Amino acid sequence: MMSLPGTFACDEYGRPFIVLRDQENQKRLTGNEAIKSHIQAAKQIASIIRSSLGPKGLDKMMVSGDGDVTVTNDGATIMKEMDVDHEIGKLMVQLSQSQDDEIGDGTTGVVVLAGALLEQAESLLDRGIHPIRIADGFELAAQCAVKHLDTIAHPFPVSRENKEPLIQVAMTTLGSKIVNKCHRQMAEIAVDAVLTVADLEKKDVNFELIKLECKVGGRMEDTCLVKGVVVDKTMSHSQMPTVLKDVKLAILTCPFEPPKPKTKHKLDVTSAEDYRKLREYEQEKFLQMVKQVKDAGATLAICQWGFDDEANHLLLQQQLPAVRWVGGPEIELIAIATGGRIVPRFEELSSDKLGTAGVVRELSFGTTKDKMLVIEDCQNTRAVTVLIRGGNKMVTAEAKRSIHDALCVVRSLIRDSRIVYGGGAAEISCSLAVAREADQLSTLEQYAFRSFSVALESIPLALAENSGLSPIETLSELKARQGTENSATFGVDCMLTGNSDMKDHHVIESLHSKKQQIVLATQLVKMILKIDDVRTPADH
């Protein structure tokens, strides 16, 4: 758009004035142009991530500026690692992040859905429909889809006795991840971990109590669940015993070393006599500390700080095994697990503040010098650690992300135990329901409804495409079957077994997760459609 030369905005005295500072140095997009540019950016991001949807989805490799390599197909991780420059791209990243924070799974699906909705919005804009009408129509359609999800959801048994159904759900989540070769084992570990720490009455799971530790070396099948705490530390002296039974732990956050003059003054030692006295004083103080710990009845000291070699030697002499430099979060976990109190000063140590554990042992791995401490049979069995093994760092990191997703899904099922069927079955069913609803509407919104129903089909289409099936044929066949048999369990047969009933495959997703995907994607799309003017500095 060009303004006529020579026209100014003038005040009443005829003096020109500037409406916006540095106007000539700014780029400006307005109206539909702005919306189109946003839609373009969002579509690009959705198309990048689309190919990693589903069990046959492909992984992405991201290399950061300093050469760190990440290989993953977890939507949220891909989005976080991608260096996105476009403003709308950043919103998409936040979208996957919020799905990750709320549910933990379905991060890829939510981005694909948002991309598809924007693509549909573009064709509606070309027909001349106002963006606000489109946004409102999408909102109503999303409400209709969420209502429909409630009608097709199935109740789901969650109990400690019968874990099988939960394991099936965890397996659905892990199916699209790198760990699917020891799929069932990982699912069992995730379910066991959550059920150990879950409070089924309150329907709550405290994730603080589940720790994921990675250790490179060994096979992925060696991953195991430890009912207790694993600390990546060893005994402070190599001659201390490596297995301790019926341990009483003193958990200390005070340094295990002789008192040093804390003032700015120098301590001048002028003669050998003085030095000897100082040394004796230090040793005496130190032995007193050890005595205080032993008098309290402790058989193992866990210390947040270090101690020097002399101290180490004295601890060995006094037969008090100790672990040094244990980090803050681990200290807290150990305290929770063993029922001990964290003691900040030696004077406060007493026998009732000690934690108890059945076994503390060192695990050593392969031929390396790597060792870890395992604290098991604790008083409070609700703290657990998943020890993840794998051939290299990338594998263990991806396994960690996958198990995190599985833990999140099991948690959301404990909170709301209704489920829908996966493999795109729920989306097809919602799409049909929204399309039916569109035929009842007499207002302009019916166009938005139809577009919403088409956008929902993007998930089964992407699943079919990634599995090497013919997308359109598969989708039309599934829509027809869902319509004629009136059953919302038919989804994309990604594993090419010839049976597309997801009930038989036990491909299950939590209802809460699906609802959240639709709601979040629609919210983002509404927001993007409402932006009609973008100003950026021209050098951008």
C-alpha positions as MATLAB code, in Angstrom:
seq = 'MMSLPGTFACDEYGRPFIVLRDQENQKRLTGNEAIKSHIQAAKQIASIIRSSLGPKGLDKMMVSGDGDVTVTNDGATIMKEMDVDHEIGKLMVQLSQSQDDEIGDGTTGVVVLAGALLEQAESLLDRGIHPIRIADGFELAAQCAVKHLDTIAHPFPVSRENKEPLIQVAMTTLGSKIVNKCHRQMAEIAVDAVLTVADLEKKDVNFELIKLECKVGGRMEDTCLVKGVVVDKTMSHSQMPTVLKDVKLAILTCPFEPPKPKTKHKLDVTSAEDYRKLREYEQEKFLQMVKQVKDAGATLAICQWGFDDEANHLLLQQQLPAVRWVGGPEIELIAIATGGRIVPRFEELSSDKLGTAGVVRELSFGTTKDKMLVIEDCQNTRAVTVLIRGGNKMVTAEAKRSIHDALCVVRSLIRDSRIVYGGGAAEISCSLAVAREADQLSTLEQYAFRSFSVALESIPLALAENSGLSPIETLSELKARQGTENSATFGVDCMLTGNSDMKDHHVIESLHSKKQQIVLATQLVKMILKIDDVRTPADH';
ca = [
       0.000    0.000    0.000;
       1.409    3.392   -0.956;
       0.256    6.611    0.586;
       0.042    9.594   -1.728;
       3.210   11.640   -1.772;
       2.989   14.862    0.110;
       0.202   13.939    2.514;
       1.012   14.268    6.217;
      -0.918   13.868    9.374;
      -1.065   17.475   10.529;
      -2.132   19.160   13.745;
      -4.434   22.208   13.796;
      -1.514   24.566   13.065;
      -0.616   22.628    9.949;
       2.555   21.159   11.444;
       3.194   17.536   10.476;
       3.559   15.083   13.356;
       4.690   11.512   13.630;
       2.086    8.952   14.588;
       4.517    6.138   15.321;
       8.200    6.432   16.035;
      10.567    5.140   13.311;
       7.719    4.208   11.033;
       9.913    4.079    7.975;
      12.239    1.570    9.678;
       9.516   -0.921   10.496;
       8.023   -3.751    8.529;
       4.311   -4.043    8.846;
       1.899   -6.801    7.959;
      -1.798   -6.130    8.278;
      -5.135   -7.841    7.823;
      -5.345  -11.151    6.050;
      -1.755  -10.875    4.918;
      -0.606  -11.070    8.531;
      -2.860  -14.036    9.268;
      -1.667  -15.827    6.113;
       1.960  -15.332    7.109;
       1.229  -16.804   10.546;
      -0.620  -19.744    9.092;
       2.301  -20.425    6.781;
       4.764  -20.521    9.702;
       2.545  -22.784   11.788;
       1.983  -25.166    8.863;
       5.724  -25.450    8.354;
       6.316  -26.428   11.956;
       3.417  -28.883   11.937;
       4.774  -30.510    8.774;
       8.206  -30.966   10.362;
       6.730  -32.766   13.329;
       4.004  -34.626   11.458;
       6.320  -37.395   10.321;
       7.150  -38.385   13.892;
       3.553  -39.195   14.865;
       2.578  -42.745   15.748;
       4.344  -46.078   16.227;
       6.023  -45.912   12.826;
       6.894  -42.235   13.258;
      10.460  -41.255   12.456;
      12.937  -39.688   14.845;
      14.546  -36.292   14.506;
      18.164  -35.478   15.160;
      18.962  -32.037   16.505;
      22.465  -30.682   16.877;
      22.809  -27.729   19.222;
      25.232  -24.853   18.741;
      27.896  -26.498   20.867;
      27.623  -29.844   19.122;
      25.328  -31.714   21.526;
      23.276  -34.246   19.614;
      19.704  -35.119   20.573;
      17.812  -37.898   18.824;
      14.143  -38.052   19.735;
      10.590  -38.307   18.511;
       9.022  -36.758   21.573;
       7.100  -33.762   20.226;
       7.852  -31.443   23.122;
      11.583  -32.185   23.018;
      11.808  -31.633   19.240;
       9.992  -28.327   19.579;
      12.161  -27.219   22.484;
      15.429  -28.061   20.729;
      14.416  -26.479   17.416;
      15.709  -22.968   17.109;
      12.486  -21.272   16.045;
      12.739  -17.683   14.937;
       9.179  -16.868   13.880;
       6.867  -15.446   16.547;
       4.057  -17.859   15.727;
       6.539  -20.727   15.689;
       7.386  -19.822   19.264;
       3.700  -20.039   20.173;
       3.604  -23.563   18.688;
       6.586  -24.494   20.855;
       4.737  -23.236   23.922;
       1.670  -25.196   22.840;
       3.548  -28.499   22.850;
       5.170  -27.486   26.120;
       1.830  -26.873   27.814;
       0.536  -30.268   26.648;
       3.730  -31.778   28.059;
       3.319  -29.993   31.395;
      -0.346  -30.861   31.745;
      -0.464  -34.436   30.444;
       3.062  -35.448   29.461;
       1.955  -37.258   26.320;
       0.292  -36.279   23.038;
       2.729  -33.458   22.366;
       3.149  -34.344   18.684;
      -0.586  -34.785   18.088;
      -1.496  -31.388   19.479;
       0.904  -29.569   17.136;
      -0.277  -31.545   14.096;
      -3.885  -30.721   14.969;
      -3.160  -27.003   15.404;
      -1.356  -26.970   12.032;
      -4.298  -28.683   10.319;
      -6.812  -26.271   11.857;
      -4.839  -23.296   10.576;
      -4.603  -24.838    7.130;
      -8.398  -25.153    7.069;
      -8.743  -21.603    8.355;
      -6.726  -20.414    5.374;
      -9.193  -21.808    2.850;
     -12.072  -20.289    4.811;
     -10.352  -16.896    4.726;
     -10.007  -17.238    0.956;
     -13.771  -17.666    0.765;
     -14.093  -14.318    2.463;
     -15.220  -15.444    5.894;
     -14.171  -13.090    8.669;
     -11.384  -14.462   10.928;
     -13.426  -13.854   14.099;
     -16.330  -15.889   12.722;
     -13.895  -18.693   11.911;
     -12.386  -18.530   15.406;
     -15.803  -18.631   17.069;
     -16.912  -21.489   14.862;
     -13.791  -23.471   15.767;
     -14.451  -22.828   19.450;
     -18.000  -24.192   19.188;
     -16.790  -27.158   17.149;
     -14.138  -27.942   19.782;
     -16.806  -27.906   22.488;
     -18.906  -30.250   20.377;
     -15.905  -32.599   19.880;
     -15.067  -32.607   23.600;
     -18.706  -33.405   24.465;
     -18.662  -36.220   21.952;
     -15.463  -37.603   23.517;
     -17.354  -37.919   26.805;
     -19.998  -40.056   25.130;
     -17.510  -42.484   23.549;
     -15.228  -42.734   26.591;
     -15.052  -46.009   28.489;
     -14.573  -46.391   32.228;
     -11.279  -47.981   33.073;
     -10.314  -50.091   36.066;
      -7.374  -48.690   38.030;
      -6.281  -50.918   40.880;
      -3.084  -52.205   42.402;
      -4.250  -55.803   42.014;
      -4.967  -55.753   38.299;
      -2.158  -53.888   36.566;
      -2.729  -55.300   33.098;
      -5.037  -52.527   31.779;
      -2.611  -49.821   32.938;
       0.282  -51.663   31.330;
      -1.649  -51.708   28.034;
      -2.020  -47.929   28.143;
       1.640  -47.400   28.981;
       2.506  -49.676   26.052;
       0.422  -47.491   23.714;
       2.436  -44.467   24.784;
       5.758  -46.263   24.411;
       4.802  -47.786   21.059;
       5.960  -44.727   19.156;
       9.247  -44.454   21.019;
      12.701  -45.899   20.601;
      12.178  -48.307   23.499;
       9.557  -50.370   21.712;
      11.818  -53.399   21.480;
      11.497  -53.941   25.211;
       8.166  -52.309   25.152;
       6.349  -54.398   27.722;
       9.140  -54.367   30.270;
       9.335  -50.548   30.180;
       5.561  -50.278   30.516;
       5.602  -52.583   33.547;
       8.379  -50.542   35.150;
       6.439  -47.310   34.599;
       3.206  -48.738   36.017;
       4.968  -50.263   39.031;
       6.757  -46.997   39.748;
       3.553  -44.941   39.639;
       1.518  -47.430   41.658;
       4.222  -47.543   44.321;
       4.064  -43.810   44.919;
       0.387  -43.249   44.049;
      -2.234  -42.339   46.575;
      -5.297  -44.013   45.061;
      -7.737  -42.517   47.580;
      -6.702  -38.958   46.800;
      -6.120  -39.899   43.140;
      -2.758  -38.233   43.218;
       0.804  -39.156   42.277;
       3.811  -37.300   43.623;
       6.411  -37.322   40.847;
       9.066  -36.002   43.212;
       9.338  -39.526   44.591;
      10.157  -41.147   41.249;
      13.707  -40.560   40.165;
      15.058  -41.494   36.740;
      18.775  -42.314   36.706;
      20.634  -43.042   33.465;
      23.769  -45.118   33.226;
      25.429  -45.795   29.896;
      26.571  -49.355   29.223;
      24.541  -52.528   29.235;
      21.449  -53.195   27.190;
      18.154  -51.409   27.342;
      16.676  -54.617   28.723;
      18.836  -54.166   31.833;
      16.690  -51.207   32.905;
      15.209  -51.934   36.287;
      13.059  -50.442   39.011;
      14.734  -50.042   42.392;
      12.414  -49.768   45.382;
      14.579  -47.213   47.068;
      17.080  -44.557   46.105;
      20.002  -44.838   43.704;
      22.779  -42.307   44.251;
      25.518  -41.796   41.713;
      28.192  -41.821   44.404;
      30.386  -44.395   46.105;
      31.678  -44.865   49.625;
      34.229  -42.184   50.359;
      37.038  -44.687   50.958;
      37.647  -47.687   48.773;
      38.242  -49.939   51.801;
      34.887  -49.246   53.392;
      32.427  -52.152   53.191;
      30.378  -52.216   49.972;
      27.308  -53.910   51.442;
      25.715  -52.801   54.685;
      22.710  -54.505   56.301;
      20.111  -52.887   58.613;
      21.645  -49.491   58.230;
      20.995  -46.449   60.376;
      21.741  -43.359   58.322;
      22.842  -39.995   59.608;
      21.932  -37.440   56.924;
      24.179  -34.427   57.418;
      24.305  -31.068   55.705;
      27.232  -29.822   57.782;
      30.816  -30.216   56.558;
      32.635  -33.149   58.116;
      35.877  -31.304   58.795;
      37.673  -29.551   61.645;
      36.547  -25.977   62.366;
      38.463  -23.360   60.407;
      38.889  -19.761   61.566;
      36.099  -18.062   59.661;
      37.386  -14.530   60.257;
      39.557  -12.525   57.903;
      42.480  -12.767   60.340;
      45.462  -14.916   59.494;
      46.388  -17.684   61.851;
      50.135  -17.508   62.301;
      51.816  -20.746   63.250;
      55.304  -19.747   64.268;
      56.759  -22.883   65.780;
      56.536  -26.637   65.369;
      54.911  -26.761   68.806;
      52.065  -24.516   67.708;
      51.539  -26.604   64.627;
      51.419  -29.800   66.647;
      48.891  -28.248   69.014;
      46.746  -27.072   66.147;
      46.849  -30.498   64.621;
      45.958  -32.207   67.846;
      43.116  -29.769   68.358;
      41.789  -30.461   64.861;
      42.076  -34.207   65.309;
      40.401  -34.101   68.670;
      37.534  -32.016   67.281;
      37.162  -34.360   64.389;
      37.144  -37.471   66.543;
      34.517  -35.766   68.655;
      32.364  -35.321   65.533;
      32.740  -38.950   64.586;
      31.914  -39.938   68.154;
      28.740  -37.817   68.083;
      27.612  -39.583   64.918;
      28.440  -43.020   66.324;
      26.852  -42.279   69.690;
      23.606  -41.468   67.950;
      23.707  -45.041   66.640;
      24.469  -44.269   63.004;
      26.181  -46.910   60.894;
      26.436  -44.798   57.732;
      26.974  -41.061   57.320;
      25.587  -39.366   54.214;
      27.096  -35.943   53.876;
      26.157  -33.117   51.525;
      29.685  -31.693   51.688;
      33.090  -33.227   51.330;
      35.828  -34.069   53.781;
      39.559  -34.156   53.240;
      41.759  -37.238   53.022;
      42.737  -37.094   56.642;
      39.114  -37.083   57.682;
      38.447  -39.937   55.285;
      41.239  -41.966   56.861;
      39.936  -41.302   60.363;
      36.421  -42.340   59.349;
      37.832  -45.613   58.061;
      39.785  -46.098   61.300;
      36.675  -45.447   63.378;
      34.729  -47.826   61.140;
      32.097  -45.319   60.132;
      31.325  -45.703   56.403;
      30.428  -42.410   54.748;
      29.298  -41.000   51.420;
      30.288  -37.471   50.493;
      29.113  -34.823   48.029;
      25.531  -36.078   47.805;
      23.417  -33.425   46.033;
      20.462  -31.622   47.593;
      17.580  -33.387   45.739;
      19.123  -36.792   46.464;
      19.546  -35.908   50.138;
      15.848  -35.027   50.297;
      14.857  -38.241   48.568;
      17.022  -40.305   50.904;
      15.448  -38.542   53.881;
      11.926  -39.238   52.580;
      12.715  -42.854   51.762;
      14.501  -43.757   54.976;
      12.325  -41.676   57.278;
      15.356  -39.772   58.547;
      15.732  -36.092   59.311;
      18.278  -33.858   57.613;
      20.602  -32.639   60.355;
      22.361  -29.287   59.878;
      24.615  -29.405   62.979;
      26.403  -32.232   64.752;
      25.077  -31.058   68.105;
      21.511  -31.741   66.972;
      22.118  -35.337   66.010;
      20.103  -37.834   68.001;
      18.973  -41.403   67.456;
      15.396  -40.415   66.549;
      16.646  -38.370   63.589;
      18.333  -41.305   61.904;
      16.895  -42.943   58.813;
      16.709  -46.710   58.437;
      17.321  -48.918   55.425;
      17.459  -52.690   55.058;
      20.377  -52.779   52.634;
      22.828  -50.245   51.299;
      24.982  -51.734   48.578;
      27.288  -50.645   45.814;
      26.418  -51.595   42.262;
      29.302  -51.829   39.879;
      28.840  -51.786   36.142;
      30.726  -53.954   33.688;
      34.452  -53.464   33.518;
      34.378  -49.746   34.224;
      35.082  -48.175   37.569;
      31.547  -46.807   37.625;
      29.798  -47.572   40.839;
      26.515  -46.435   42.332;
      24.976  -46.764   45.744;
      21.555  -48.330   46.144;
      19.551  -47.752   49.310;
      16.836  -50.409   49.492;
      14.175  -51.823   51.846;
      13.530  -48.411   53.277;
      11.054  -47.523   55.939;
       8.946  -45.517   53.480;
       8.788  -47.699   50.378;
       7.177  -44.956   48.368;
      10.387  -43.540   46.943;
      11.499  -45.430   43.839;
      14.212  -45.035   41.246;
      14.179  -46.249   37.653;
      17.707  -47.134   36.620;
      17.887  -46.799   32.851;
      20.606  -48.579   30.883;
      21.464  -48.291   27.217;
      24.245  -48.495   24.672;
      24.978  -44.793   24.482;
      24.014  -41.474   25.964;
      21.410  -40.691   23.334;
      19.608  -43.978   23.848;
      19.432  -43.555   27.622;
      18.283  -39.940   27.272;
      15.505  -40.924   24.857;
      14.512  -43.871   27.071;
      14.294  -41.448   29.978;
      11.953  -39.170   28.026;
       9.841  -42.133   26.934;
       9.474  -43.477   30.458;
       8.577  -39.979   31.618;
       5.744  -39.935   29.055;
       4.522  -43.336   30.228;
       4.627  -42.232   33.882;
       2.593  -39.143   33.001;
      -0.068  -41.138   31.177;
      -0.478  -43.599   34.036;
      -0.753  -40.635   36.370;
      -3.457  -38.965   34.302;
      -5.395  -42.253   34.320;
      -5.220  -42.413   38.103;
      -6.630  -38.875   38.184;
      -9.370  -39.481   35.623;
      -9.792  -43.108   34.746;
     -11.802  -42.817   31.541;
     -10.239  -43.783   28.226;
     -10.790  -43.528   24.475;
      -9.257  -45.692   21.771;
      -6.107  -44.553   20.000;
      -4.821  -44.998   16.477;
      -6.877  -42.009   15.341;
     -10.148  -43.781   16.286;
     -11.258  -41.024   18.670;
     -10.417  -38.271   16.157;
     -12.395  -39.957   13.357;
     -15.362  -40.386   15.654;
     -15.197  -36.705   16.714;
     -14.797  -35.641   13.105;
     -17.986  -37.501   12.144;
     -19.839  -36.015   15.119;
     -18.753  -32.451   14.278;
     -19.725  -32.944   10.617;
     -23.176  -34.192   11.691;
     -23.566  -31.146   13.901;
     -22.577  -28.859   10.991;
     -25.611  -30.032    9.023;
     -27.895  -28.817   11.825;
     -26.514  -25.260   11.745;
     -28.017  -22.529    9.611;
     -25.385  -19.876   10.378;
     -22.026  -19.148    8.800;
     -20.403  -21.232   11.569;
     -21.300  -24.420    9.705;
     -18.328  -23.779    7.412;
     -16.012  -23.595   10.403;
     -17.561  -26.806   11.764;
     -16.929  -28.666    8.522;
     -13.364  -27.387    8.416;
     -12.826  -28.467   12.011;
     -14.066  -31.933   11.153;
     -11.617  -32.106    8.215;
      -8.771  -30.896   10.457;
      -9.454  -33.663   12.982;
      -8.869  -36.171   10.189;
      -5.270  -34.967    9.883;
      -4.213  -37.190   12.798;
      -5.396  -40.525   11.304;
      -4.111  -39.348    7.906;
      -0.641  -38.688    9.339;
      -0.687  -42.047   11.158;
      -1.600  -43.882    7.965;
       1.001  -41.987    5.957;
       3.771  -42.712    8.470;
       2.837  -46.395    8.473;
       3.187  -46.644    4.710;
      -0.531  -47.055    4.041;
      -2.474  -45.115    1.463;
      -3.799  -42.269    3.637;
      -7.039  -41.304    1.843;
      -8.167  -44.883    1.196;
      -7.499  -45.898    4.802;
      -9.344  -42.895    6.160;
     -12.422  -43.259    3.966;
     -12.682  -46.942    4.825;
     -12.405  -46.220    8.577;
     -14.975  -43.416    8.388;
     -17.372  -45.713    6.599;
     -16.880  -48.499    9.160;
     -17.305  -46.174   12.106;
     -20.452  -44.809   10.510;
     -22.055  -48.129    9.597;
     -21.081  -50.090   12.693;
     -21.563  -47.088   14.970;
     -18.455  -47.934   16.960;
     -15.656  -45.537   17.903;
     -12.992  -48.232   18.184;
     -11.833  -48.384   14.549;
      -8.476  -46.691   14.053;
      -5.477  -46.827   11.730;
      -3.888  -50.249   11.694;
      -0.312  -48.975   11.988;
       1.180  -52.394   12.611;
      -0.367  -53.761    9.396;
      -2.019  -56.690   11.151;
      -5.141  -56.549    9.019;
      -7.362  -55.737   11.986;
      -8.247  -52.107   12.565;
     -10.249  -52.555   15.766;
      -8.154  -50.788   18.384;
      -9.927  -52.621   21.175;
      -8.284  -55.872   20.054;
      -4.866  -54.209   19.857;
      -5.324  -52.589   23.286;
      -4.353  -49.222   21.840;
      -5.729  -46.958   24.535;
      -5.324  -43.273   25.340;
      -6.544  -41.326   28.318;
      -9.644  -39.205   27.743;
      -8.128  -36.292   29.633;
      -5.180  -36.218   27.238;
      -7.380  -36.212   24.107;
      -9.642  -33.474   25.442;
      -6.678  -31.366   26.362;
      -5.202  -31.760   22.855;
      -8.363  -30.481   21.173;
      -8.872  -27.635   23.635;
      -5.253  -26.427   23.559;
      -4.956  -26.597   19.766;
      -8.221  -24.663   19.323;
      -7.178  -22.000   21.809;
      -3.923  -21.398   19.974;
      -5.649  -21.241   16.578;
      -8.197  -18.725   17.886;
      -5.386  -16.592   19.184;
      -3.489  -16.653   15.872;
      -6.631  -15.808   13.889;
      -7.188  -12.735   16.020;
      -3.812  -11.161   15.204;
      -4.203   -8.852   12.243;
      -1.316   -6.431   12.519;
       2.347   -7.239   13.051;
       5.072   -4.676   13.430;
       8.678   -5.742   13.420;
      11.921   -3.802   13.155;
      12.970   -3.836    9.501;
      16.318   -5.504   10.138;
      14.473   -8.625   11.266;
];
